[in-house]
């Protein structure tokens, strides 16, 4: 059974930084992707990053490119989302998710392509 647990959310001032962690267990495929999504009430989940276990390639939407980076520590089965220059518009519940199968066919921005999800962690950017 695939299990994901996020941590690291909290309150941060505008311009500040946070690092989210996602501990992953139970994935048996050698080819999978780990995505980070965020959601605010009344809106759909928005993909903010994705990293492929196949080749380590990453994806970011324009809204976070240059501010967010994702990395993985395979020894710890953990994926991180490093968030810099945060603005109030980044306030949301952040989720990590796993997509198994052929990552070459994956749309990293599509929540429907990810079958396993963590419980989410709240990030609030406010002065």
Coordinates of C-alpha atoms in Angstrom, one line a residue:
X1 CA 0.0 0.0 0.0
X2 CA 1.3 3.4 -1.0
X3 CA 1.5 5.9 1.9
X4 CA 2.5 9.5 1.8
X5 CA 3.0 11.9 4.7
X6 CA 3.6 15.6 4.3
X7 CA 5.1 17.9 6.9
X8 CA 6.7 21.3 7.1
X9 CA 3.8 23.6 6.6
X10 CA 3.1 26.6 8.7
X11 CA 2.9 30.4 8.9
X12 CA 5.5 32.5 7.1
X13 CA 5.9 36.1 6.3
X14 CA 5.8 37.4 2.7
X15 CA 9.2 37.0 1.1
X16 CA 10.0 34.1 3.4
X17 CA 10.8 30.5 2.7
X18 CA 9.5 27.1 3.7
X19 CA 10.6 23.5 3.0
X20 CA 7.9 20.9 2.8
X21 CA 8.7 17.2 3.1
X22 CA 6.9 14.1 1.8
X23 CA 7.8 10.7 3.1
X24 CA 6.8 8.0 0.7
X25 CA 6.4 4.3 1.3
X26 CA 5.0 1.3 -0.5
X27 CA 5.8 2.3 -4.1
X28 CA 7.1 -0.8 -5.9
X29 CA 7.4 0.6 -9.4
X30 CA 10.7 1.8 -10.7
X31 CA 9.0 4.4 -12.9
X32 CA 6.9 6.9 -11.0
X33 CA 6.5 10.6 -10.4
X34 CA 6.0 12.6 -7.4
X35 CA 4.0 15.8 -7.7
X36 CA 3.2 18.6 -5.4
X37 CA -0.2 20.3 -5.6
X38 CA -1.9 23.0 -3.8
X39 CA -5.5 23.9 -3.2
X40 CA -7.5 26.8 -1.9
X41 CA -11.2 26.6 -1.0
X42 CA -13.4 26.8 -4.1
X43 CA -10.6 26.1 -6.6
X44 CA -9.2 23.1 -8.2
X45 CA -5.9 21.6 -7.2
X46 CA -3.0 23.3 -8.9
X47 CA 0.2 21.4 -9.7
X48 CA 3.3 23.3 -8.5
X49 CA 6.0 20.8 -9.2
X50 CA 6.8 17.3 -10.3
X51 CA 9.9 15.1 -10.3
X52 CA 10.4 11.8 -12.1
X53 CA 12.0 8.8 -10.5
X54 CA 12.9 7.6 -14.0
X55 CA 15.3 10.4 -14.9
X56 CA 15.1 13.0 -12.2
X57 CA 13.5 15.5 -14.6
X58 CA 11.4 18.2 -13.0
X59 CA 8.5 20.4 -14.0
X60 CA 7.2 23.7 -12.7
X61 CA 4.4 26.0 -13.8
X62 CA 5.2 29.6 -14.6
X63 CA 3.5 30.7 -11.4
X64 CA 6.3 29.2 -9.2
X65 CA 9.2 28.8 -11.6
X66 CA 12.3 30.3 -10.2
X67 CA 10.8 30.3 -6.7
X68 CA 10.0 26.6 -6.0
X69 CA 12.3 23.7 -6.4
X70 CA 11.7 20.0 -5.7
X71 CA 14.4 17.5 -4.8
X72 CA 14.5 13.9 -3.5
X73 CA 16.5 12.0 -1.0
X74 CA 16.2 8.4 -2.0
X75 CA 17.9 7.1 1.1
X76 CA 15.2 8.7 3.2
X77 CA 12.3 8.0 0.8
X78 CA 11.6 11.7 1.0
X79 CA 10.8 14.4 -1.6
X80 CA 11.1 18.0 -0.7
X81 CA 9.5 21.2 -2.0
X82 CA 11.6 24.2 -1.3
X83 CA 9.6 27.4 -1.5
X84 CA 11.2 30.8 -1.6
X85 CA 10.0 34.4 -2.1
X86 CA 6.6 33.4 -0.8
X87 CA 3.6 35.7 -1.4
X88 CA 0.1 35.6 0.1
X89 CA -1.1 34.1 -3.2
X90 CA 0.9 30.9 -2.2
X91 CA -1.3 30.3 0.8
X92 CA -3.0 26.9 0.3
X93 CA -3.1 23.4 1.5
X94 CA -0.2 21.6 -0.1
X95 CA -0.3 17.9 -1.1
X96 CA 2.2 15.5 -2.4
X97 CA 1.0 12.8 -4.8
X98 CA 2.4 9.8 -6.6
X99 CA 1.7 8.7 -10.2
X100 CA 2.8 5.2 -11.1
X101 CA 3.2 3.8 -14.6
X102 CA 4.8 5.3 -17.7
X103 CA 5.9 8.8 -16.6
X104 CA 6.5 9.7 -20.3
X105 CA 2.7 9.9 -20.6
X106 CA 2.1 11.9 -17.5
X107 CA 0.7 15.4 -17.5
X108 CA 2.4 16.7 -14.3
X109 CA -0.2 19.5 -13.9
X110 CA -3.2 17.0 -13.9
X111 CA -4.3 15.9 -10.5
X112 CA -6.3 13.1 -12.2
X113 CA -3.0 11.5 -13.3
X114 CA -1.9 10.9 -9.7
X115 CA -3.5 8.0 -7.9
X116 CA -2.0 8.4 -4.4
X117 CA -2.2 11.4 -2.1
X118 CA -1.0 12.6 1.2
X119 CA -3.2 14.3 3.8
X120 CA -2.0 17.8 3.0
X121 CA -0.2 20.5 5.0
X122 CA -1.3 24.1 5.4
X123 CA 0.9 26.9 4.2
X124 CA -0.1 30.4 5.2
X125 CA 1.8 33.4 4.0
X126 CA 0.9 36.5 5.9
X127 CA 2.4 39.4 7.8

